[in-house]
mmCIF file with all atom_site columns, C-alpha atoms in Angstrom:
data_model
loop_
_atom_site.group_PDB
_atom_site.id
_atom_site.type_symbol
_atom_site.label_atom_id
_atom_site.label_alt_id
_atom_site.label_comp_id
_atom_site.label_asym_id
_atom_site.label_entity_id
_atom_site.label_seq_id
_atom_site.pdbx_PDB_ins_code
_atom_site.Cartn_x
_atom_site.Cartn_y
_atom_site.Cartn_z
_atom_site.occupancy
_atom_site.B_iso_or_equiv
_atom_site.pdbx_formal_charge
_atom_site.auth_seq_id
_atom_site.auth_comp_id
_atom_site.auth_asym_id
_atom_site.auth_atom_id
_atom_site.pdbx_PDB_model_num
ATOM 1   C CA . GLU A 1 1   ? -3.628  34.640 -98.177 1.00 52.00 ? 1   GLU A CA 1
ATOM 2   C CA . THR A 1 2   ? -4.538  32.203 -95.522 1.00 60.00 ? 2   THR A CA 1
ATOM 3   C CA . GLY A 1 3   ? -7.936  31.281 -96.663 1.00 93.00 ? 3   GLY A CA 1
ATOM 4   C CA . VAL A 1 4   ? -9.334  32.630 -93.418 1.00 96.00 ? 4   VAL A CA 1
ATOM 5   C CA . THR A 1 5   ? -9.709  36.453 -93.208 1.00 96.00 ? 5   THR A CA 1
ATOM 6   C CA . GLN A 1 6   ? -10.261 38.294 -90.132 1.00 97.00 ? 6   GLN A CA 1
ATOM 7   C CA . THR A 1 7   ? -11.132 42.014 -89.629 1.00 97.00 ? 7   THR A CA 1
ATOM 8   C CA . PRO A 1 8   ? -10.236 44.309 -88.193 1.00 97.00 ? 8   PRO A CA 1
ATOM 9   C CA . ARG A 1 9   ? -6.492  43.405 -87.725 1.00 95.00 ? 9   ARG A CA 1
ATOM 10  C CA . HIS A 1 10  ? -6.522  45.660 -84.672 1.00 96.00 ? 10  HIS A CA 1
ATOM 11  C CA . LEU A 1 11  ? -9.095  47.081 -82.378 1.00 96.00 ? 11  LEU A CA 1
ATOM 12  C CA . VAL A 1 12  ? -9.008  49.326 -79.350 1.00 95.00 ? 12  VAL A CA 1
ATOM 13  C CA . MET A 1 13  ? -12.213 49.713 -77.441 1.00 92.00 ? 13  MET A CA 1
ATOM 14  C CA . GLY A 1 14  ? -13.323 51.096 -74.112 1.00 89.00 ? 14  GLY A CA 1
ATOM 15  C CA . MET A 1 15  ? -15.085 49.038 -71.507 1.00 88.00 ? 15  MET A CA 1
ATOM 16  C CA . THR A 1 16  ? -18.535 50.433 -72.387 1.00 86.00 ? 16  THR A CA 1
ATOM 17  C CA . ASN A 1 17  ? -18.165 49.893 -76.243 1.00 88.00 ? 17  ASN A CA 1
ATOM 18  C CA . LYS A 1 18  ? -19.947 47.417 -78.499 1.00 93.00 ? 18  LYS A CA 1
ATOM 19  C CA . LYS A 1 19  ? -17.809 45.989 -81.412 1.00 95.00 ? 19  LYS A CA 1
ATOM 20  C CA . SER A 1 20  ? -17.763 42.992 -83.609 1.00 97.00 ? 20  SER A CA 1
ATOM 21  C CA . LEU A 1 21  ? -15.022 40.745 -84.929 1.00 98.00 ? 21  LEU A CA 1
ATOM 22  C CA . LYS A 1 22  ? -15.540 39.202 -88.305 1.00 98.00 ? 22  LYS A CA 1
ATOM 23  C CA . CYS A 1 23  ? -14.188 36.107 -89.712 1.00 98.00 ? 23  CYS A CA 1
ATOM 24  C CA . GLU A 1 24  ? -14.722 34.641 -93.337 1.00 97.00 ? 24  GLU A CA 1
ATOM 25  C CA . GLN A 1 25  ? -13.254 31.433 -94.614 1.00 97.00 ? 25  GLN A CA 1
ATOM 26  C CA . HIS A 1 26  ? -12.892 30.665 -98.500 1.00 94.00 ? 26  HIS A CA 1
ATOM 27  C CA . LEU A 1 27  ? -12.071 27.006 -98.115 1.00 94.00 ? 27  LEU A CA 1
ATOM 28  C CA . GLY A 1 28  ? -15.358 25.569 -98.153 1.00 93.00 ? 28  GLY A CA 1
ATOM 29  C CA . HIS A 1 29  ? -15.157 24.254 -94.682 1.00 93.00 ? 29  HIS A CA 1
ATOM 30  C CA . ASN A 1 30  ? -18.172 23.328 -92.458 1.00 91.00 ? 30  ASN A CA 1
ATOM 31  C CA . ALA A 1 31  ? -16.644 24.231 -89.016 1.00 91.00 ? 31  ALA A CA 1
ATOM 32  C CA . MET A 1 32  ? -15.495 27.387 -87.607 1.00 93.00 ? 32  MET A CA 1
ATOM 33  C CA . TYR A 1 33  ? -13.646 28.189 -84.297 1.00 93.00 ? 33  TYR A CA 1
ATOM 34  C CA . TRP A 1 34  ? -12.994 31.308 -82.048 1.00 95.00 ? 34  TRP A CA 1
ATOM 35  C CA . TYR A 1 35  ? -9.769  30.888 -80.008 1.00 94.00 ? 35  TYR A CA 1
ATOM 36  C CA . LYS A 1 36  ? -8.173  33.414 -77.491 1.00 94.00 ? 36  LYS A CA 1
ATOM 37  C CA . GLN A 1 37  ? -4.504  33.852 -77.328 1.00 93.00 ? 37  GLN A CA 1
ATOM 38  C CA . SER A 1 38  ? -3.271  35.698 -74.239 1.00 91.00 ? 38  SER A CA 1
ATOM 39  C CA . ALA A 1 39  ? 0.324   36.350 -73.536 1.00 85.00 ? 39  ALA A CA 1
ATOM 40  C CA . LYS A 1 40  ? 2.137   33.385 -71.611 1.00 75.00 ? 40  LYS A CA 1
ATOM 41  C CA . LYS A 1 41  ? -1.069  31.290 -71.788 1.00 82.00 ? 41  LYS A CA 1
ATOM 42  C CA . PRO A 1 42  ? -2.020  28.355 -74.117 1.00 82.00 ? 42  PRO A CA 1
ATOM 43  C CA . LEU A 1 43  ? -4.502  29.029 -76.790 1.00 88.00 ? 43  LEU A CA 1
ATOM 44  C CA . GLU A 1 44  ? -8.072  28.927 -75.347 1.00 89.00 ? 44  GLU A CA 1
ATOM 45  C CA . LEU A 1 45  ? -10.845 27.409 -77.367 1.00 89.00 ? 45  LEU A CA 1
ATOM 46  C CA . MET A 1 46  ? -13.973 29.745 -76.969 1.00 93.00 ? 46  MET A CA 1
ATOM 47  C CA . PHE A 1 47  ? -16.500 28.649 -79.486 1.00 92.00 ? 47  PHE A CA 1
ATOM 48  C CA . VAL A 1 48  ? -17.113 25.897 -82.083 1.00 89.00 ? 48  VAL A CA 1
ATOM 49  C CA . TYR A 1 49  ? -19.647 25.786 -84.915 1.00 89.00 ? 49  TYR A CA 1
ATOM 50  C CA . ASN A 1 50  ? -20.421 22.850 -86.906 1.00 84.00 ? 50  ASN A CA 1
ATOM 51  C CA . PHE A 1 51  ? -22.715 23.341 -89.826 1.00 78.00 ? 51  PHE A CA 1
ATOM 52  C CA . LYS A 1 52  ? -23.741 26.672 -88.370 1.00 73.00 ? 52  LYS A CA 1
ATOM 53  C CA . GLU A 1 53  ? -24.760 25.021 -85.060 1.00 77.00 ? 53  GLU A CA 1
ATOM 54  C CA . GLN A 1 54  ? -22.896 25.975 -81.899 1.00 76.00 ? 54  GLN A CA 1
ATOM 55  C CA . THR A 1 55  ? -21.519 22.757 -80.596 1.00 76.00 ? 55  THR A CA 1
ATOM 56  C CA . GLU A 1 56  ? -19.056 24.076 -77.968 1.00 73.00 ? 56  GLU A CA 1
ATOM 57  C CA . ASN A 1 57  ? -19.081 26.937 -75.402 1.00 73.00 ? 57  ASN A CA 1
ATOM 58  C CA . ASN A 1 58  ? -16.039 26.694 -73.229 1.00 74.00 ? 58  ASN A CA 1
ATOM 59  C CA . SER A 1 59  ? -17.509 28.513 -70.250 1.00 84.00 ? 59  SER A CA 1
ATOM 60  C CA . VAL A 1 60  ? -17.048 31.796 -72.046 1.00 92.00 ? 60  VAL A CA 1
ATOM 61  C CA . PRO A 1 61  ? -18.421 35.040 -70.291 1.00 92.00 ? 61  PRO A CA 1
ATOM 62  C CA . SER A 1 62  ? -21.595 36.254 -71.777 1.00 92.00 ? 62  SER A CA 1
ATOM 63  C CA . ARG A 1 63  ? -19.982 39.627 -72.775 1.00 94.00 ? 63  ARG A CA 1
ATOM 64  C CA . PHE A 1 64  ? -18.635 37.618 -75.798 1.00 95.00 ? 64  PHE A CA 1
ATOM 65  C CA . SER A 1 65  ? -21.488 36.658 -77.990 1.00 94.00 ? 65  SER A CA 1
ATOM 66  C CA . PRO A 1 66  ? -20.709 34.500 -81.225 1.00 94.00 ? 66  PRO A CA 1
ATOM 67  C CA . GLU A 1 67  ? -23.005 34.640 -84.244 1.00 95.00 ? 67  GLU A CA 1
ATOM 68  C CA . CYS A 1 68  ? -22.473 32.011 -87.385 1.00 94.00 ? 68  CYS A CA 1
ATOM 69  C CA . PRO A 1 69  ? -24.951 33.115 -90.122 1.00 93.00 ? 69  PRO A CA 1
ATOM 70  C CA . ASN A 1 70  ? -23.697 30.629 -92.655 1.00 91.00 ? 70  ASN A CA 1
ATOM 71  C CA . SER A 1 71  ? -20.789 28.103 -92.707 1.00 89.00 ? 71  SER A CA 1
ATOM 72  C CA . SER A 1 72  ? -18.491 30.799 -94.267 1.00 94.00 ? 72  SER A CA 1
ATOM 73  C CA . HIS A 1 73  ? -18.791 33.709 -91.808 1.00 96.00 ? 73  HIS A CA 1
ATOM 74  C CA . LEU A 1 74  ? -18.344 33.911 -88.135 1.00 96.00 ? 74  LEU A CA 1
ATOM 75  C CA . PHE A 1 75  ? -18.768 36.993 -85.975 1.00 97.00 ? 75  PHE A CA 1
ATOM 76  C CA . LEU A 1 76  ? -17.757 37.684 -82.162 1.00 97.00 ? 76  LEU A CA 1
ATOM 77  C CA . HIS A 1 77  ? -19.930 40.420 -80.750 1.00 97.00 ? 77  HIS A CA 1
ATOM 78  C CA . LEU A 1 78  ? -18.177 42.267 -77.812 1.00 95.00 ? 78  LEU A CA 1
ATOM 79  C CA . HIS A 1 79  ? -19.716 44.293 -75.239 1.00 93.00 ? 79  HIS A CA 1
ATOM 80  C CA . THR A 1 80  ? -18.746 45.591 -71.888 1.00 93.00 ? 80  THR A CA 1
ATOM 81  C CA . LEU A 1 81  ? -15.364 44.022 -72.063 1.00 93.00 ? 81  LEU A CA 1
ATOM 82  C CA . GLN A 1 82  ? -12.726 43.996 -69.377 1.00 93.00 ? 82  GLN A CA 1
ATOM 83  C CA . PRO A 1 83  ? -9.075  44.916 -69.542 1.00 93.00 ? 83  PRO A CA 1
ATOM 84  C CA . GLU A 1 84  ? -8.113  41.295 -69.065 1.00 93.00 ? 84  GLU A CA 1
ATOM 85  C CA . ASP A 1 85  ? -10.065 40.528 -72.381 1.00 95.00 ? 85  ASP A CA 1
ATOM 86  C CA . SER A 1 86  ? -7.194  42.127 -74.252 1.00 95.00 ? 86  SER A CA 1
ATOM 87  C CA . ALA A 1 87  ? -5.761  39.437 -76.344 1.00 95.00 ? 87  ALA A CA 1
ATOM 88  C CA . LEU A 1 88  ? -5.273  38.087 -79.896 1.00 95.00 ? 88  LEU A CA 1
ATOM 89  C CA . TYR A 1 89  ? -8.622  36.511 -81.171 1.00 97.00 ? 89  TYR A CA 1
ATOM 90  C CA . LEU A 1 90  ? -8.016  33.970 -83.633 1.00 96.00 ? 90  LEU A CA 1
ATOM 91  C CA . CYS A 1 91  ? -10.616 32.325 -86.053 1.00 96.00 ? 91  CYS A CA 1
ATOM 92  C CA . ALA A 1 92  ? -9.952  28.928 -87.565 1.00 94.00 ? 92  ALA A CA 1
ATOM 93  C CA . SER A 1 93  ? -12.052 26.671 -89.884 1.00 94.00 ? 93  SER A CA 1
ATOM 94  C CA . SER A 1 94  ? -11.810 22.900 -90.657 1.00 91.00 ? 94  SER A CA 1
ATOM 95  C CA . GLN A 1 95  ? -13.790 20.408 -92.826 1.00 90.00 ? 95  GLN A CA 1
ATOM 96  C CA . ARG A 1 96  ? -15.610 17.612 -90.553 1.00 82.00 ? 96  ARG A CA 1
ATOM 97  C CA . LEU A 1 97  ? -16.988 14.408 -91.876 1.00 78.00 ? 97  LEU A CA 1
ATOM 98  C CA . PRO A 1 98  ? -20.630 14.090 -90.327 1.00 73.00 ? 98  PRO A CA 1
ATOM 99  C CA . GLY A 1 99  ? -21.181 11.040 -88.277 1.00 70.00 ? 99  GLY A CA 1
ATOM 100 C CA . THR A 1 100 ? -17.429 10.563 -87.860 1.00 69.00 ? 100 THR A CA 1
ATOM 101 C CA . SER A 1 101 ? -14.727 11.861 -85.696 1.00 65.00 ? 101 SER A CA 1
ATOM 102 C CA . TYR A 1 102 ? -12.748 12.908 -88.664 1.00 69.00 ? 102 TYR A CA 1
ATOM 103 C CA . ASN A 1 103 ? -11.626 16.605 -88.678 1.00 74.00 ? 103 ASN A CA 1
ATOM 104 C CA . SER A 1 104 ? -9.106  18.051 -91.004 1.00 82.00 ? 104 SER A CA 1
ATOM 105 C CA . PRO A 1 105 ? -6.385  20.250 -89.410 1.00 87.00 ? 105 PRO A CA 1
ATOM 106 C CA . LEU A 1 106 ? -7.502  23.712 -88.699 1.00 90.00 ? 106 LEU A CA 1
ATOM 107 C CA . HIS A 1 107 ? -6.770  26.640 -90.812 1.00 93.00 ? 107 HIS A CA 1
ATOM 108 C CA . PHE A 1 108 ? -6.242  29.878 -88.916 1.00 94.00 ? 108 PHE A CA 1
ATOM 109 C CA . GLY A 1 109 ? -6.714  33.542 -89.732 1.00 95.00 ? 109 GLY A CA 1
ATOM 110 C CA . ASN A 1 110 ? -4.202  36.156 -88.906 1.00 94.00 ? 110 ASN A CA 1
ATOM 111 C CA . GLY A 1 111 ? -6.131  37.273 -85.818 1.00 95.00 ? 111 GLY A CA 1
ATOM 112 C CA . THR A 1 112 ? -7.576  40.470 -84.289 1.00 96.00 ? 112 THR A CA 1
ATOM 113 C CA . ARG A 1 113 ? -5.420  42.212 -81.797 1.00 95.00 ? 113 ARG A CA 1
ATOM 114 C CA . LEU A 1 114 ? -7.874  43.572 -79.181 1.00 96.00 ? 114 LEU A CA 1
ATOM 115 C CA . THR A 1 115 ? -6.988  46.129 -76.583 1.00 95.00 ? 115 THR A CA 1
ATOM 116 C CA . VAL A 1 116 ? -9.549  46.928 -73.877 1.00 94.00 ? 116 VAL A CA 1
ATOM 117 C CA . THR A 1 117 ? -8.843  50.304 -72.238 1.00 92.00 ? 117 THR A CA 1
ATOM 118 C CA . ALA I 2 1   ? -7.253  12.322 -71.730 1.00 77.00 ? 1   ALA I CA 1
ATOM 119 C CA . GLN I 2 2   ? -5.033  13.787 -74.400 1.00 83.00 ? 2   GLN I CA 1
ATOM 120 C CA . SER I 2 3   ? -2.314  16.376 -73.669 1.00 89.00 ? 3   SER I CA 1
ATOM 121 C CA . VAL I 2 4   ? 1.030   17.581 -75.069 1.00 93.00 ? 4   VAL I CA 1
ATOM 122 C CA . THR I 2 5   ? 4.032   19.153 -73.328 1.00 95.00 ? 5   THR I CA 1
ATOM 123 C CA . GLN I 2 6   ? 6.570   21.338 -74.883 1.00 96.00 ? 6   GLN I CA 1
ATOM 124 C CA . LEU I 2 7   ? 9.667   20.716 -73.078 1.00 95.00 ? 7   LEU I CA 1
ATOM 125 C CA . ASP I 2 8   ? 11.341  24.261 -73.822 1.00 95.00 ? 8   ASP I CA 1
ATOM 126 C CA . SER I 2 9   ? 9.788   27.477 -73.761 1.00 94.00 ? 9   SER I CA 1
ATOM 127 C CA . HIS I 2 10  ? 12.535  29.154 -75.560 1.00 97.00 ? 10  HIS I CA 1
ATOM 128 C CA . VAL I 2 11  ? 15.173  27.654 -78.072 1.00 98.00 ? 11  VAL I CA 1
ATOM 129 C CA . SER I 2 12  ? 18.093  29.818 -79.440 1.00 98.00 ? 12  SER I CA 1
ATOM 130 C CA . VAL I 2 13  ? 20.185  28.463 -82.354 1.00 98.00 ? 13  VAL I CA 1
ATOM 131 C CA . SER I 2 14  ? 22.686  30.124 -84.840 1.00 97.00 ? 14  SER I CA 1
ATOM 132 C CA . GLU I 2 15  ? 21.780  30.313 -88.420 1.00 97.00 ? 15  GLU I CA 1
ATOM 133 C CA . GLY I 2 16  ? 22.699  27.149 -90.365 1.00 97.00 ? 16  GLY I CA 1
ATOM 134 C CA . THR I 2 17  ? 22.706  24.922 -87.311 1.00 98.00 ? 17  THR I CA 1
ATOM 135 C CA . PRO I 2 18  ? 20.175  22.178 -86.581 1.00 98.00 ? 18  PRO I CA 1
ATOM 136 C CA . VAL I 2 19  ? 16.770  22.759 -84.861 1.00 98.00 ? 19  VAL I CA 1
ATOM 137 C CA . LEU I 2 20  ? 15.243  20.670 -82.285 1.00 98.00 ? 20  LEU I CA 1
ATOM 138 C CA . LEU I 2 21  ? 11.805  21.519 -80.723 1.00 98.00 ? 21  LEU I CA 1
ATOM 139 C CA . ARG I 2 22  ? 10.662  18.768 -78.307 1.00 98.00 ? 22  ARG I CA 1
ATOM 140 C CA . CYS I 2 23  ? 7.255   17.622 -77.706 1.00 97.00 ? 23  CYS I CA 1
ATOM 141 C CA . ASN I 2 24  ? 5.835   14.733 -75.628 1.00 97.00 ? 24  ASN I CA 1
ATOM 142 C CA . TYR I 2 25  ? 2.303   13.730 -75.689 1.00 94.00 ? 25  TYR I CA 1
ATOM 143 C CA . SER I 2 26  ? -0.113  11.728 -73.736 1.00 91.00 ? 26  SER I CA 1
ATOM 144 C CA . SER I 2 27  ? -3.072  9.973  -75.247 1.00 84.00 ? 27  SER I CA 1
ATOM 145 C CA . SER I 2 28  ? -5.080  6.811  -74.401 1.00 77.00 ? 28  SER I CA 1
ATOM 146 C CA . TYR I 2 29  ? -5.237  5.868  -78.087 1.00 78.00 ? 29  TYR I CA 1
ATOM 147 C CA . SER I 2 30  ? -3.259  6.558  -81.278 1.00 77.00 ? 30  SER I CA 1
ATOM 148 C CA . PRO I 2 31  ? -3.181  10.408 -81.405 1.00 85.00 ? 31  PRO I CA 1
ATOM 149 C CA . SER I 2 32  ? -3.352  12.767 -84.289 1.00 88.00 ? 32  SER I CA 1
ATOM 150 C CA . LEU I 2 33  ? -0.544  15.116 -83.821 1.00 92.00 ? 33  LEU I CA 1
ATOM 151 C CA . PHE I 2 34  ? 0.408   18.501 -85.426 1.00 94.00 ? 34  PHE I CA 1
ATOM 152 C CA . TRP I 2 35  ? 2.898   21.355 -85.378 1.00 97.00 ? 35  TRP I CA 1
ATOM 153 C CA . TYR I 2 36  ? 1.870   24.664 -86.102 1.00 97.00 ? 36  TYR I CA 1
ATOM 154 C CA . VAL I 2 37  ? 4.105   27.859 -86.402 1.00 97.00 ? 37  VAL I CA 1
ATOM 155 C CA . GLN I 2 38  ? 3.094   31.452 -85.496 1.00 95.00 ? 38  GLN I CA 1
ATOM 156 C CA . HIS I 2 39  ? 5.186   34.306 -86.786 1.00 93.00 ? 39  HIS I CA 1
ATOM 157 C CA . PRO I 2 40  ? 4.756   37.751 -84.990 1.00 88.00 ? 40  PRO I CA 1
ATOM 158 C CA . ASN I 2 41  ? 1.271   39.332 -85.436 1.00 80.00 ? 41  ASN I CA 1
ATOM 159 C CA . LYS I 2 42  ? 0.270   36.360 -87.518 1.00 86.00 ? 42  LYS I CA 1
ATOM 160 C CA . GLY I 2 43  ? -2.179  33.459 -87.128 1.00 88.00 ? 43  GLY I CA 1
ATOM 161 C CA . LEU I 2 44  ? -1.014  29.853 -86.785 1.00 92.00 ? 44  LEU I CA 1
ATOM 162 C CA . GLN I 2 45  ? 0.169   28.090 -90.028 1.00 94.00 ? 45  GLN I CA 1
ATOM 163 C CA . LEU I 2 46  ? 0.161   24.283 -90.306 1.00 94.00 ? 46  LEU I CA 1
ATOM 164 C CA . LEU I 2 47  ? 3.783   22.928 -90.571 1.00 96.00 ? 47  LEU I CA 1
ATOM 165 C CA . LEU I 2 48  ? 2.896   19.235 -90.589 1.00 95.00 ? 48  LEU I CA 1
ATOM 166 C CA . LYS I 2 49  ? 0.542   16.530 -89.389 1.00 92.00 ? 49  LYS I CA 1
ATOM 167 C CA . TYR I 2 50  ? 0.862   12.832 -88.290 1.00 91.00 ? 50  TYR I CA 1
ATOM 168 C CA . THR I 2 51  ? -2.305  10.758 -88.509 1.00 82.00 ? 51  THR I CA 1
ATOM 169 C CA . SER I 2 52  ? -0.946  7.317  -88.027 1.00 75.00 ? 52  SER I CA 1
ATOM 170 C CA . ALA I 2 53  ? 0.548   6.677  -91.484 1.00 74.00 ? 53  ALA I CA 1
ATOM 171 C CA . ALA I 2 54  ? 4.379   7.082  -91.762 1.00 84.00 ? 54  ALA I CA 1
ATOM 172 C CA . THR I 2 55  ? 6.100   7.822  -88.457 1.00 89.00 ? 55  THR I CA 1
ATOM 173 C CA . LEU I 2 56  ? 8.497   10.266 -90.244 1.00 94.00 ? 56  LEU I CA 1
ATOM 174 C CA . VAL I 2 57  ? 6.471   13.306 -91.450 1.00 94.00 ? 57  VAL I CA 1
ATOM 175 C CA . LYS I 2 58  ? 7.721   15.844 -93.644 1.00 95.00 ? 58  LYS I CA 1
ATOM 176 C CA . GLY I 2 59  ? 6.361   19.454 -93.438 1.00 95.00 ? 59  GLY I CA 1
ATOM 177 C CA . ILE I 2 60  ? 6.780   22.827 -95.145 1.00 95.00 ? 60  ILE I CA 1
ATOM 178 C CA . ASN I 2 61  ? 10.065  24.925 -95.030 1.00 94.00 ? 61  ASN I CA 1
ATOM 179 C CA . GLY I 2 62  ? 12.175  21.917 -94.508 1.00 96.00 ? 62  GLY I CA 1
ATOM 180 C CA . PHE I 2 63  ? 10.902  20.736 -91.146 1.00 97.00 ? 63  PHE I CA 1
ATOM 181 C CA . GLU I 2 64  ? 10.121  17.173 -90.187 1.00 97.00 ? 64  GLU I CA 1
ATOM 182 C CA . ALA I 2 65  ? 8.935   15.404 -87.028 1.00 97.00 ? 65  ALA I CA 1
ATOM 183 C CA . GLU I 2 66  ? 9.228   11.692 -86.000 1.00 95.00 ? 66  GLU I CA 1
ATOM 184 C CA . PHE I 2 67  ? 6.527   9.987  -84.067 1.00 94.00 ? 67  PHE I CA 1
ATOM 185 C CA . LYS I 2 68  ? 7.865   7.661  -81.405 1.00 94.00 ? 68  LYS I CA 1
ATOM 186 C CA . LYS I 2 69  ? 5.382   5.796  -79.534 1.00 91.00 ? 69  LYS I CA 1
ATOM 187 C CA . SER I 2 70  ? 7.783   4.159  -77.247 1.00 92.00 ? 70  SER I CA 1
ATOM 188 C CA . GLU I 2 71  ? 8.995   7.543  -76.080 1.00 94.00 ? 71  GLU I CA 1
ATOM 189 C CA . THR I 2 72  ? 5.555   9.264  -76.586 1.00 94.00 ? 72  THR I CA 1
ATOM 190 C CA . SER I 2 73  ? 7.426   11.962 -78.404 1.00 95.00 ? 73  SER I CA 1
ATOM 191 C CA . PHE I 2 74  ? 6.693   14.040 -81.511 1.00 97.00 ? 74  PHE I CA 1
ATOM 192 C CA . HIS I 2 75  ? 10.011  16.149 -81.800 1.00 98.00 ? 75  HIS I CA 1
ATOM 193 C CA . LEU I 2 76  ? 10.100  18.843 -84.510 1.00 98.00 ? 76  LEU I CA 1
ATOM 194 C CA . THR I 2 77  ? 13.652  19.161 -86.473 1.00 98.00 ? 77  THR I CA 1
ATOM 195 C CA . LYS I 2 78  ? 15.265  21.007 -89.268 1.00 98.00 ? 78  LYS I CA 1
ATOM 196 C CA . PRO I 2 79  ? 18.704  20.265 -90.518 1.00 97.00 ? 79  PRO I CA 1
ATOM 197 C CA . SER I 2 80  ? 19.675  24.028 -90.876 1.00 97.00 ? 80  SER I CA 1
ATOM 198 C CA . ALA I 2 81  ? 17.999  26.977 -89.389 1.00 97.00 ? 81  ALA I CA 1
ATOM 199 C CA . HIS I 2 82  ? 17.085  30.101 -91.409 1.00 97.00 ? 82  HIS I CA 1
ATOM 200 C CA . MET I 2 83  ? 16.592  33.605 -89.900 1.00 96.00 ? 83  MET I CA 1
ATOM 201 C CA . SER I 2 84  ? 12.951  33.452 -91.194 1.00 96.00 ? 84  SER I CA 1
ATOM 202 C CA . ASP I 2 85  ? 12.382  30.231 -89.031 1.00 97.00 ? 85  ASP I CA 1
ATOM 203 C CA . ALA I 2 86  ? 12.232  32.683 -85.830 1.00 97.00 ? 86  ALA I CA 1
ATOM 204 C CA . ALA I 2 87  ? 8.747   32.172 -84.571 1.00 97.00 ? 87  ALA I CA 1
ATOM 205 C CA . GLU I 2 88  ? 6.670   30.454 -81.955 1.00 96.00 ? 88  GLU I CA 1
ATOM 206 C CA . TYR I 2 89  ? 6.010   26.843 -82.561 1.00 98.00 ? 89  TYR I CA 1
ATOM 207 C CA . PHE I 2 90  ? 3.042   24.804 -81.145 1.00 96.00 ? 90  PHE I CA 1
ATOM 208 C CA . CYS I 2 91  ? 2.635   21.085 -80.737 1.00 96.00 ? 91  CYS I CA 1
ATOM 209 C CA . VAL I 2 92  ? -0.868  20.038 -81.050 1.00 94.00 ? 92  VAL I CA 1
ATOM 210 C CA . VAL I 2 93  ? -3.112  16.973 -80.515 1.00 90.00 ? 93  VAL I CA 1
ATOM 211 C CA . TRP I 2 94  ? -6.640  16.042 -81.249 1.00 84.00 ? 94  TRP I CA 1
ATOM 212 C CA . GLY I 2 95  ? -8.573  15.796 -78.067 1.00 79.00 ? 95  GLY I CA 1
ATOM 213 C CA . SER I 2 96  ? -11.419 13.032 -77.748 1.00 73.00 ? 96  SER I CA 1
ATOM 214 C CA . GLN I 2 97  ? -13.899 15.912 -77.765 1.00 69.00 ? 97  GLN I CA 1
ATOM 215 C CA . GLY I 2 98  ? -12.816 16.668 -81.341 1.00 68.00 ? 98  GLY I CA 1
ATOM 216 C CA . ASN I 2 99  ? -11.117 19.873 -80.227 1.00 75.00 ? 99  ASN I CA 1
ATOM 217 C CA . LEU I 2 100 ? -7.402  20.839 -80.637 1.00 83.00 ? 100 LEU I CA 1
ATOM 218 C CA . ILE I 2 101 ? -5.098  20.834 -77.534 1.00 87.00 ? 101 ILE I CA 1
ATOM 219 C CA . PHE I 2 102 ? -2.371  23.085 -77.821 1.00 91.00 ? 102 PHE I CA 1
ATOM 220 C CA . GLY I 2 103 ? 1.071   22.976 -76.067 1.00 93.00 ? 103 GLY I CA 1
ATOM 221 C CA . LYS I 2 104 ? 2.314   26.213 -74.344 1.00 92.00 ? 104 LYS I CA 1
ATOM 222 C CA . GLY I 2 105 ? 4.501   27.018 -77.281 1.00 94.00 ? 105 GLY I CA 1
ATOM 223 C CA . THR I 2 106 ? 8.410   27.215 -77.949 1.00 97.00 ? 106 THR I CA 1
ATOM 224 C CA . LYS I 2 107 ? 9.903   30.387 -79.135 1.00 96.00 ? 107 LYS I CA 1
ATOM 225 C CA . LEU I 2 108 ? 12.569  29.903 -81.474 1.00 98.00 ? 108 LEU I CA 1
ATOM 226 C CA . SER I 2 109 ? 15.278  32.577 -81.837 1.00 97.00 ? 109 SER I CA 1
ATOM 227 C CA . VAL I 2 110 ? 17.824  32.464 -84.730 1.00 97.00 ? 110 VAL I CA 1
ATOM 228 C CA . LYS I 2 111 ? 21.041  34.245 -84.198 1.00 96.00 ? 111 LYS I CA 1
ATOM 229 C CA . PRO I 2 112 ? 23.101  35.394 -87.311 1.00 94.00 ? 112 PRO I CA 1
#
């Protein structure tokens, strides 16, 4: 049990489908992240939420749409994806101190392996 | 700007022999550095962290890393490799924007 739970573990979808990835953290953290891990590329930060507010969007295409209804849950809504979007999508959480640059190490979930056909 | 460079994409050792995974960093101020490990089809697990306290940092599973400012290095070591250590290891630095900056990873293979 990592404290960060992602579902589903595996997902195969066609380019016209709509699906959502879910992430839940049980650590009481106040920041949540989506990362994309593709083969032979460094981890790419996609989105950051602090206290449920999106604070970073790393030029991610609009076919990826994040949602953070509360500080424990994070979703990534997917629609009209491309085959190059196939990757491992990792959710993470951390504890940030407001008004400071302090941030605890990130805790990661086991990821969702996404295949776009 | 902060960055990390992992000098080896793949390291192979025999079980029971020492492990050395190399990482150099670049930072305009005293960095916070981490090593994460990723086993196949798993997420990333924090091995250890350096946050300007002791320069020799001990982590889980017998791993440790030494922060050397003069060499801008943060190499990961373990005295004796175990088969279960086979995984991918990432050297990571906190960026000035409050984000994590990952190295490209080093795959560690352990031969029986």
